Structure formats: structure tokens, C-alpha cells
Coordinates of C-alpha atoms and ligand atoms in Angstrom, one line a residue:
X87 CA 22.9 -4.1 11.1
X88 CA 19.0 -4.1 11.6
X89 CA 16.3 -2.8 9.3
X90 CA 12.7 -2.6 10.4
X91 CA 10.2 -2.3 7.4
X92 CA 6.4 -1.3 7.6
X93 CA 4.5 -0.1 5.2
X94 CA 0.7 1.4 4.5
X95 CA 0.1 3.1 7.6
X96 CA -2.5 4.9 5.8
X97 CA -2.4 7.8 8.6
X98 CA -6.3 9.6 8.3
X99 CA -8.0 11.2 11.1
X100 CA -11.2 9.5 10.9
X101 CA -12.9 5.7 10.3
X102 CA -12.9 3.7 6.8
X103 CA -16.4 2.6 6.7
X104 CA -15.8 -0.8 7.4
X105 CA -13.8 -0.4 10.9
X106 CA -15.6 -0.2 14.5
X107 CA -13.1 0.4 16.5
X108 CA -12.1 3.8 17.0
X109 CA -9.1 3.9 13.6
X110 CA -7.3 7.3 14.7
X111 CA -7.1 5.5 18.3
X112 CA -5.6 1.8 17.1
X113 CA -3.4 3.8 14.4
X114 CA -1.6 5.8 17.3
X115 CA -1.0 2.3 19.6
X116 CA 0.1 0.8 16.7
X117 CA 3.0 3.4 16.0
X118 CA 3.9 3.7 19.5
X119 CA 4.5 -0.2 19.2
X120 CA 6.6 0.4 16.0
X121 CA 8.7 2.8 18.1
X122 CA 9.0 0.2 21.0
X123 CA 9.9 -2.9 18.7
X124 CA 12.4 -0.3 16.7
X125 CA 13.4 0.6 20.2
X126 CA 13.8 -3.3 21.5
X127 CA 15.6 -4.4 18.3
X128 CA 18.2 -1.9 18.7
X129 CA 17.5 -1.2 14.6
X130 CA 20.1 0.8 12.7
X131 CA 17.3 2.1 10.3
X132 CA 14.0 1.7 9.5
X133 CA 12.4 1.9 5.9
X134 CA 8.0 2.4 5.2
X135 CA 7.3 1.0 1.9
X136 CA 4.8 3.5 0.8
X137 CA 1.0 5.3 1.2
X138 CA 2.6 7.0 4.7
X139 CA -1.0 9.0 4.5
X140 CA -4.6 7.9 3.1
X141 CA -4.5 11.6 1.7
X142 CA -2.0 13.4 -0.7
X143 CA -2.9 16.6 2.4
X144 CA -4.1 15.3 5.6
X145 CA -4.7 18.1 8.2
X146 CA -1.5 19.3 9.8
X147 CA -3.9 18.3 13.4
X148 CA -3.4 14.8 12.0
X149 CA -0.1 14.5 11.3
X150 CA 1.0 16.0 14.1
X151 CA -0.5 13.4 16.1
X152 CA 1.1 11.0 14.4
X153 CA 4.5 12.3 13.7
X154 CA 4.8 13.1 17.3
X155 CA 5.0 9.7 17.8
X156 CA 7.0 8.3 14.8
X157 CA 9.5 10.9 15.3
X158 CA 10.6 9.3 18.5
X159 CA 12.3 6.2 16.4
X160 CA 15.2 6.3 17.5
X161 CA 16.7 5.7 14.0
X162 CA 16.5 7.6 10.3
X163 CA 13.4 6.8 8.3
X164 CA 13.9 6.2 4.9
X165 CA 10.1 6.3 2.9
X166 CA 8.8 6.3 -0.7
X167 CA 5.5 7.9 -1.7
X168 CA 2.7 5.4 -2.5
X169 CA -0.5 5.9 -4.2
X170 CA -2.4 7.4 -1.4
X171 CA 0.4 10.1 -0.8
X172 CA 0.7 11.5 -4.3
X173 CA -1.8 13.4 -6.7
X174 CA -3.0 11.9 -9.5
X175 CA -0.4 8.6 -9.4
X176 CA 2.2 11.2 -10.3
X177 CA 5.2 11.5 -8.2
X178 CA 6.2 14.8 -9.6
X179 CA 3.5 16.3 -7.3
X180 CA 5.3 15.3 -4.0
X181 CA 6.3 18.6 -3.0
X182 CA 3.0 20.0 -3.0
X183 CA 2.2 16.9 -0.4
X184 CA 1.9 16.2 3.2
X185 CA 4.7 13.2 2.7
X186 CA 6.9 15.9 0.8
X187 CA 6.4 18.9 3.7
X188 CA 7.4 15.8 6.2
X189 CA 10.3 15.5 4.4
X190 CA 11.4 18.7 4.3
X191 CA 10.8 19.1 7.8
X192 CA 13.6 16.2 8.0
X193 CA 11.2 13.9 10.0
X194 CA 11.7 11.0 7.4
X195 CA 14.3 10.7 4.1
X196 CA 12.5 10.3 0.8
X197 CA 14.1 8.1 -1.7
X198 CA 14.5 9.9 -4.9
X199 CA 14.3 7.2 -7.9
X200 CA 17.7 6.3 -9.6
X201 CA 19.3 7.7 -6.7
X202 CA 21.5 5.3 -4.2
X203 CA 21.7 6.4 -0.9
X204 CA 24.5 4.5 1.2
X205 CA 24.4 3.6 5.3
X206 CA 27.0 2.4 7.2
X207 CA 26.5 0.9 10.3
X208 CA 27.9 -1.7 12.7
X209 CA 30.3 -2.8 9.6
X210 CA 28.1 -3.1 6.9
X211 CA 27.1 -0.9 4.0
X212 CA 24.3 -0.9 2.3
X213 CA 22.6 0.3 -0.6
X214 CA 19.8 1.7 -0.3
X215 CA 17.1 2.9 -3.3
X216 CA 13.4 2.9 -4.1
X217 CA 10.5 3.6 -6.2
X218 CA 7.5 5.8 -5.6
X219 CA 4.1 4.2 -7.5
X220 CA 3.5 6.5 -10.1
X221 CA 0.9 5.5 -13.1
X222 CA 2.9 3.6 -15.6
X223 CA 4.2 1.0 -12.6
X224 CA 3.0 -3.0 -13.3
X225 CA 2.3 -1.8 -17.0
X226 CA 5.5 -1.1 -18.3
X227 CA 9.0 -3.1 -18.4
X228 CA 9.2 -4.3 -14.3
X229 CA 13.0 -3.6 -14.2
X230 CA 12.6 0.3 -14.5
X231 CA 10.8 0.3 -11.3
X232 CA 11.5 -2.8 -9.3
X233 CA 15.1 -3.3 -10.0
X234 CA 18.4 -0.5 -8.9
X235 CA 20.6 -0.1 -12.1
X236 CA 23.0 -2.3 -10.2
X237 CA 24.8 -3.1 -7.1
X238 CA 27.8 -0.8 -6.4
X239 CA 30.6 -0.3 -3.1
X240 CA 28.3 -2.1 -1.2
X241 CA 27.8 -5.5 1.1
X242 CA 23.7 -5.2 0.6
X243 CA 22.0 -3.9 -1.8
X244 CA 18.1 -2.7 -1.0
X245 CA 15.3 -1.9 -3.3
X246 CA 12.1 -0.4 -2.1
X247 CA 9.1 -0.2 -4.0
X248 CA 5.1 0.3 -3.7
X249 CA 4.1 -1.4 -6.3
X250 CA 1.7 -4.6 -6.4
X251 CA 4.3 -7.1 -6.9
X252 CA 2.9 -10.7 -6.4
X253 CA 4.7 -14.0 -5.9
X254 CA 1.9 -15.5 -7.8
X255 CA -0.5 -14.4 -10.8
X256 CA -4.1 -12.9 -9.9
X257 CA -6.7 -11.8 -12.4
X258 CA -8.0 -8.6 -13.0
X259 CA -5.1 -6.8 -11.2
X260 CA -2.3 -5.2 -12.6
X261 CA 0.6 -6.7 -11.3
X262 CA 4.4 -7.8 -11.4
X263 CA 5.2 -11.2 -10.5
X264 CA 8.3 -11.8 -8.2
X265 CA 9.8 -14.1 -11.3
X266 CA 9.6 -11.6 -13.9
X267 CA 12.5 -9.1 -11.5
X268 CA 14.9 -12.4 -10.2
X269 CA 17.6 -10.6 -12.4
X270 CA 17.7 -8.2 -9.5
X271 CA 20.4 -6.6 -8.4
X272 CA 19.4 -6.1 -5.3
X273 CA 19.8 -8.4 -2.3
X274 CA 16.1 -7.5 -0.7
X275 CA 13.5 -6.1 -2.5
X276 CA 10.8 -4.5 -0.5
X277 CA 7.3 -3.9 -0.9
X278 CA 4.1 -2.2 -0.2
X279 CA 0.5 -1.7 -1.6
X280 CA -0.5 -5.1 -1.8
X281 CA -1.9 -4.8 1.8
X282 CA -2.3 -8.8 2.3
X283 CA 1.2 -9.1 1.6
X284 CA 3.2 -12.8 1.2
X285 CA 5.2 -15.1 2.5
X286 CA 8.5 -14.8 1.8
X287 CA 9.8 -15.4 -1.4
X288 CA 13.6 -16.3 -2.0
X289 CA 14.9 -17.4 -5.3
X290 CA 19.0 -17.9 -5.8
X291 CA 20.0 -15.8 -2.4
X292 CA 17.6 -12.8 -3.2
X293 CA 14.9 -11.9 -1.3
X294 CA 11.6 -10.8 -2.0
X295 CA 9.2 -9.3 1.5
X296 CA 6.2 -7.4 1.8
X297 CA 4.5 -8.5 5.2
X298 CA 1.3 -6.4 4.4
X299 CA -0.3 -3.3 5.5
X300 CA 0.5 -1.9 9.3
X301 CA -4.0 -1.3 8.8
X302 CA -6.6 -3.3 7.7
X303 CA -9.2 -0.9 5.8
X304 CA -11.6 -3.2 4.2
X305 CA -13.1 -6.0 5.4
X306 CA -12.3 -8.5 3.2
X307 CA -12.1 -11.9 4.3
X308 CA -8.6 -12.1 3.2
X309 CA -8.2 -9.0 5.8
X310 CA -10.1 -10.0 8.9
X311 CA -7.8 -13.4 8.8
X312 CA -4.5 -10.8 8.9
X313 CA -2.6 -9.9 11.5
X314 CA -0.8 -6.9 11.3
X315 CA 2.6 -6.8 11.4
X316 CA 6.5 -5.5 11.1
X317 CA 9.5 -7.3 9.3
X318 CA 12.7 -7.0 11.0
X319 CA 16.0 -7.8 8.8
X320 CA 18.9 -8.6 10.7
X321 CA 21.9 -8.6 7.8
X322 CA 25.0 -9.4 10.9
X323 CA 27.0 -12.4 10.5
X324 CA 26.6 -12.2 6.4
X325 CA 22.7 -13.7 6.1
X326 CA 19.3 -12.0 5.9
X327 CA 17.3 -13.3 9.0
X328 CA 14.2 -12.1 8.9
X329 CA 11.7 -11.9 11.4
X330 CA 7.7 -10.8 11.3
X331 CA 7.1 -8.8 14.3
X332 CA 3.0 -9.5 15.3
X333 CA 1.7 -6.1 16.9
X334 CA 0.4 -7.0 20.1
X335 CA -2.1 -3.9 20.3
X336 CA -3.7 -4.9 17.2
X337 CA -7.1 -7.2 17.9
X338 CA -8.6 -9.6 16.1
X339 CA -9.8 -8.9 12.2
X340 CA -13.5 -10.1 13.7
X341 CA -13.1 -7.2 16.3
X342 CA -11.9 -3.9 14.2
X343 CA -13.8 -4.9 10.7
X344 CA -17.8 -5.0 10.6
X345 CA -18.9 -8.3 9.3
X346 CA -22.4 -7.1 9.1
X347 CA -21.2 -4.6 6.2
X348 CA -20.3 -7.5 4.6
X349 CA -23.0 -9.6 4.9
X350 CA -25.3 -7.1 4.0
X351 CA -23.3 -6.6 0.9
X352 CA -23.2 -10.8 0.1
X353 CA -27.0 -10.3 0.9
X354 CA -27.0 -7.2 -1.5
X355 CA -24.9 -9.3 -4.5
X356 CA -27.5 -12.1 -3.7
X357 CA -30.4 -10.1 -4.2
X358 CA -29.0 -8.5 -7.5
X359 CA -28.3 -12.1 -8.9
X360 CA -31.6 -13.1 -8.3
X361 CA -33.0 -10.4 -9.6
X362 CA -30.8 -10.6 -12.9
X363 CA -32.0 -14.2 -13.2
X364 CA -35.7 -13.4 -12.6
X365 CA -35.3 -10.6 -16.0
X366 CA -33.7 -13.2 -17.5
X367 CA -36.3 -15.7 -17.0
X368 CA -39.0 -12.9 -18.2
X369 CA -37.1 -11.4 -20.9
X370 CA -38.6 -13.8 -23.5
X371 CA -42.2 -13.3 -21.4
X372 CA -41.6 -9.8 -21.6
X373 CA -40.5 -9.9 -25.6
X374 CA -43.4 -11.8 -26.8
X375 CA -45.5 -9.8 -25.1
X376 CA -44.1 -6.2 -26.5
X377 CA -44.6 -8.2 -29.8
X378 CA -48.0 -8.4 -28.8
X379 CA -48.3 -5.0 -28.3
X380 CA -46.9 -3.8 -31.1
X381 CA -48.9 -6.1 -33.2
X382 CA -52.0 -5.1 -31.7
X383 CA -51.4 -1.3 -32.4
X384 CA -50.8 -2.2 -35.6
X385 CA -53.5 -3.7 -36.5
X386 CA -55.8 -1.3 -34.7
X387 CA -54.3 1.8 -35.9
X388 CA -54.0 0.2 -39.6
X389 CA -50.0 1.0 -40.0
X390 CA -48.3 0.0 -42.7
X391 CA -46.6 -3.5 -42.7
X392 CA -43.3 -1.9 -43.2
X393 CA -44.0 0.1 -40.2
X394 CA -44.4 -2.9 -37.7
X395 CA -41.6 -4.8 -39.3
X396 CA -39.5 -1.3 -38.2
X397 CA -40.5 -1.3 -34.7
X398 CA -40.1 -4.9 -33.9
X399 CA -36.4 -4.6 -35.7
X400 CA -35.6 -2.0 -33.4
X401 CA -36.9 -3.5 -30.1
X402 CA -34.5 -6.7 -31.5
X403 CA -31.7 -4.7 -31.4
X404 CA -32.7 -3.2 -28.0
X405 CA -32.9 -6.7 -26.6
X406 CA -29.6 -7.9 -28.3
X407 CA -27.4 -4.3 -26.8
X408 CA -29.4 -5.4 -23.2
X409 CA -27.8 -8.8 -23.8
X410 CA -29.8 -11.1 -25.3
Ligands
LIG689 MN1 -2.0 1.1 0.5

């Protein structure tokens, strides 16, 4: 049995700021490759980890374009809803969605959390279940959304979610790392969001994949060094081979992202810093000489000591709330 798993296709009908090539374009080579490499693999079933759409409703124009093409894998689609294809982070709001319509249309299967859905092909079953994002996801306990309740009638067990699980900590992100969900019961845990993806991590015969987005939106540095790509699983003869499929109509990072955006934004940051460092420099200029001021009204318009004391305590606690 064969699985091929992409994720973030981010399907929009116009350009993120930061891309020059023509993004509606690249997005449709891109899935006819999909369909080609589902094609050449001979896959049994394909799973997308999540943020299908950049919209909750893209324009039915748009996702006809697309889905005219994805529809041609020859094998089921199995999908959950990300962040980008839900209102509001809340899953509950699916059927009032693009990804939900598509669903009902029976062009892809949604996974519906808590739910096992089982596939038999080629002499293997598996087990199949996943986890839309929703707003409580890295912030409450990790095995409600990134572990199955267990592993039941099957060989494989598979676990989908779009969270940002990480195989190592980074600040300022709320996240999951890989070793707080080991416990697992699932065989392969799949994931989406975190667009960079990682390698692949595998800890006491489970397995841990997120290749990154199918798209590179931003032009982070981290992004324009990415090449996008598929993971194929291949679960025959008892292992999990796995194999990252490098589409060959993507172009280089330097190509599709503007650079210039970014340098004009370091130049921007740049600017700001110096800036910030030049009040700094003349905040104690600037002080002294409001002192002055006040001083000097003071003694010219004859106010009362208490007065001036007043005004110079509240331009001290003006400074201190600007930061000192
Ligand atoms: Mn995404």
C-alpha cells in the first residue's frame, strides 16, 4: 500500500505579495505534478494535511480550476481543514466552507475527529484519523489532538493533524513538540501548518513527517532555501519507507519570492533601529531641555512652586510609561 501526503496547497486565485511569478499559474503545474507522481507511484490513497484553500470561501471560478485538476487522482483523498479553511479557528463552521461544499460534492473525504476510518488495500489495513486546527490546538493537553484514542483491527495506524508540531522547541510560537505525543498510538503521525516542515523524526518505530507546504508564501529566508515537495509512504513488506518527492515544476525560492521586499524591509527594521537609538540618545537632551522649559515658564509666569514640582512629576512619569 502507498500513501502520498501533501499539505498547504493554499489554493487562492491571485499573488501573496511576496511572489513574482504568476501564483495561480505555478499552483496549477504543481497539482498536475501531484496527479502525475500519484499516478507514477501507483498510490492506494492520498491524504492533504490541512489549509486545502487560503480562504474559508474562495470563488467557485477558483476552485474549479483547481479541483478540475485534483479530481483526476486517481485515488480517494482523505483531507482535514486547516486554519486557512475554517472561520474563526473553529471547525464547527466547515459546512458553511469551500473545503466543506468540496466535500459534499465527494471530491475529497474529510476526516471527522474521534472518528476512525479504515482502508484496505493490497493486504493491509489501515487506520486512518485526523484533526482539524481549531483554537485550543498547541495550548491544551497534545494527546486530544495529536494522538487517535488507540490502535484497533488494524496493521497501520495513521494520525493526521494541522497543527504546528515541532521536533524541536522555538520561541514565541505556540507549539507541540514531537516528544511530548511519543505515547502515540499511531504508527505515522502526519502534519501540516508548519510550512518549513522537518526532517523526519522517528522515535521507538513511530514516525513523525511533515515535509512542508506544497507553496512558499512568504519570503522568508528559511522559504526561499525550500524546495517544495510530496512524501510518499510505502507500508508493503511490513516497514514505512518513505520517500520525498521534489516537484520538478517548482523553481528556485530566489526565482518565485521577491528578495527586494525583503531587503527593503531589513532596510526598513534598520532604519527604525537607528532611529530608536537616535531618541534614545536625545531622550535625556530632550528631558533636560523640557525641564528647561518648564522652569522658565515658571519663573516668568510667577507659578507657584508646587505647580512646577506638578508638571515636572508628570512629564517623569511620561518618560518612565515611554520607557525610560
Ligand atoms: Mn498553512
Amino acid at each position: 500500500m502507498r500513501i502520498l501526503f501533501f499539505t498547504d496547497t493554499h489554493l487562492r486565485g491571485n499573488n501573496p505579495e511576496s511572489r513574482k511569478d504568476d501564483f495561480p499559474a505555478t499552483l496549477k503545474r504543481k497539482l498536475a505534478e501531484v496527479v502525475a507522481i500519484a499516478s507514477d507511484y501507483q498510490v492506494d490513497l492520498v491524504i492533504h494535511g490541512g489549509d486545502v484553500f487560503d480562504l474559508p470561501v474562495p470563488s467557485l471560478t477558483v476552485t474549479a480550476s483547481y479541483f478540475n485538476i485534483l479530481q483526476k487522482i486517481p485515488a480517494p483523498i482523505y483531507a482535514i481543514a486547516g486554519n486557512h479553511d475554517i472561520f474563526a479557528h473553529n471547525p464547527a463552521t466547515l459546512e458553511r466552507t469551500m473545503l466543506g461544499f468540496i466535500a459534499g460534492l465527494g471530491l475529497l473525504h474529510l476526516l471527522v475527529p474521534g472518528e476512525k476510518v479504515y482502508i484496505e488495500k493490497k493486504g493491509i489495513r489501515l487506520q486512518l484519523t485526523g484533526q482539524h486546527y481549531h483554537y485550543d490546538i498547541d495550548a491544551r493537553d497534545p494527546a486530544l489532538d495529536y494522538m487517535p484514542s488507540d490502535k484497533k483491527d488494524c496493521d497501520v495506524a495513521v494520525h493526521v493533524v494541522h497543527g504546528m508540531l515541532l521536533d524541536k522547541p522555538f520561541p514565541l510560537i505556540r507549539h507541540t513538540l514531537v516528544e511530548q505525543i511519543v505515547k502515540t498510538p499511531a504508527d505515522i503521525t502526519l502534519c501540516g501548518h508548519n510550512h518549513i516542515g522537518f526532517a523526519d523524526v522517528v522515535v521507538d518505530g513511530k514516525y513523525f513527517l511533515n515535509c512542508g507546504a506544497l507553496v512558499r508564501l512568504s519570503n522568508h529566508p528559511e522559504e526561499i532555501k525550500r524546495w517544495p515537495q510530496v512524501l510518499i509512504i510505502d507500508l508493503s513488506g511490513g516497514g514505512v519507507k518513505r520517500e520525498r518527492v521534489r516537484l520538478q515544476s517548482a523553481l528556485p525560492g530566489e526565482e518565485v519570492l521577491d528578495r527586494e521586499k525583503i531587503r527593503l524591509r531589513e532596510e526598513k527594521s534598520q532604519r527604525l533601529a537607528e532611529f530608536i537609538q537616535a531618541l534614545k540618545q536625545e531622550q535625556d537632551l530632550a528631558f533636560t531641555s523640557v525641564n528647561a522649559i518648564v522652569n522658565a515658564i515658571a519663573q516668568q509666569e510667577g507659578l507657584e512652586p508646587a505647580v512646577r514640582e506638578e508638571a515636572l512629576k508628570r512629564i517623569a512619569a511620561a518618560q518612565e510609561r515611554l520607557g525610560g
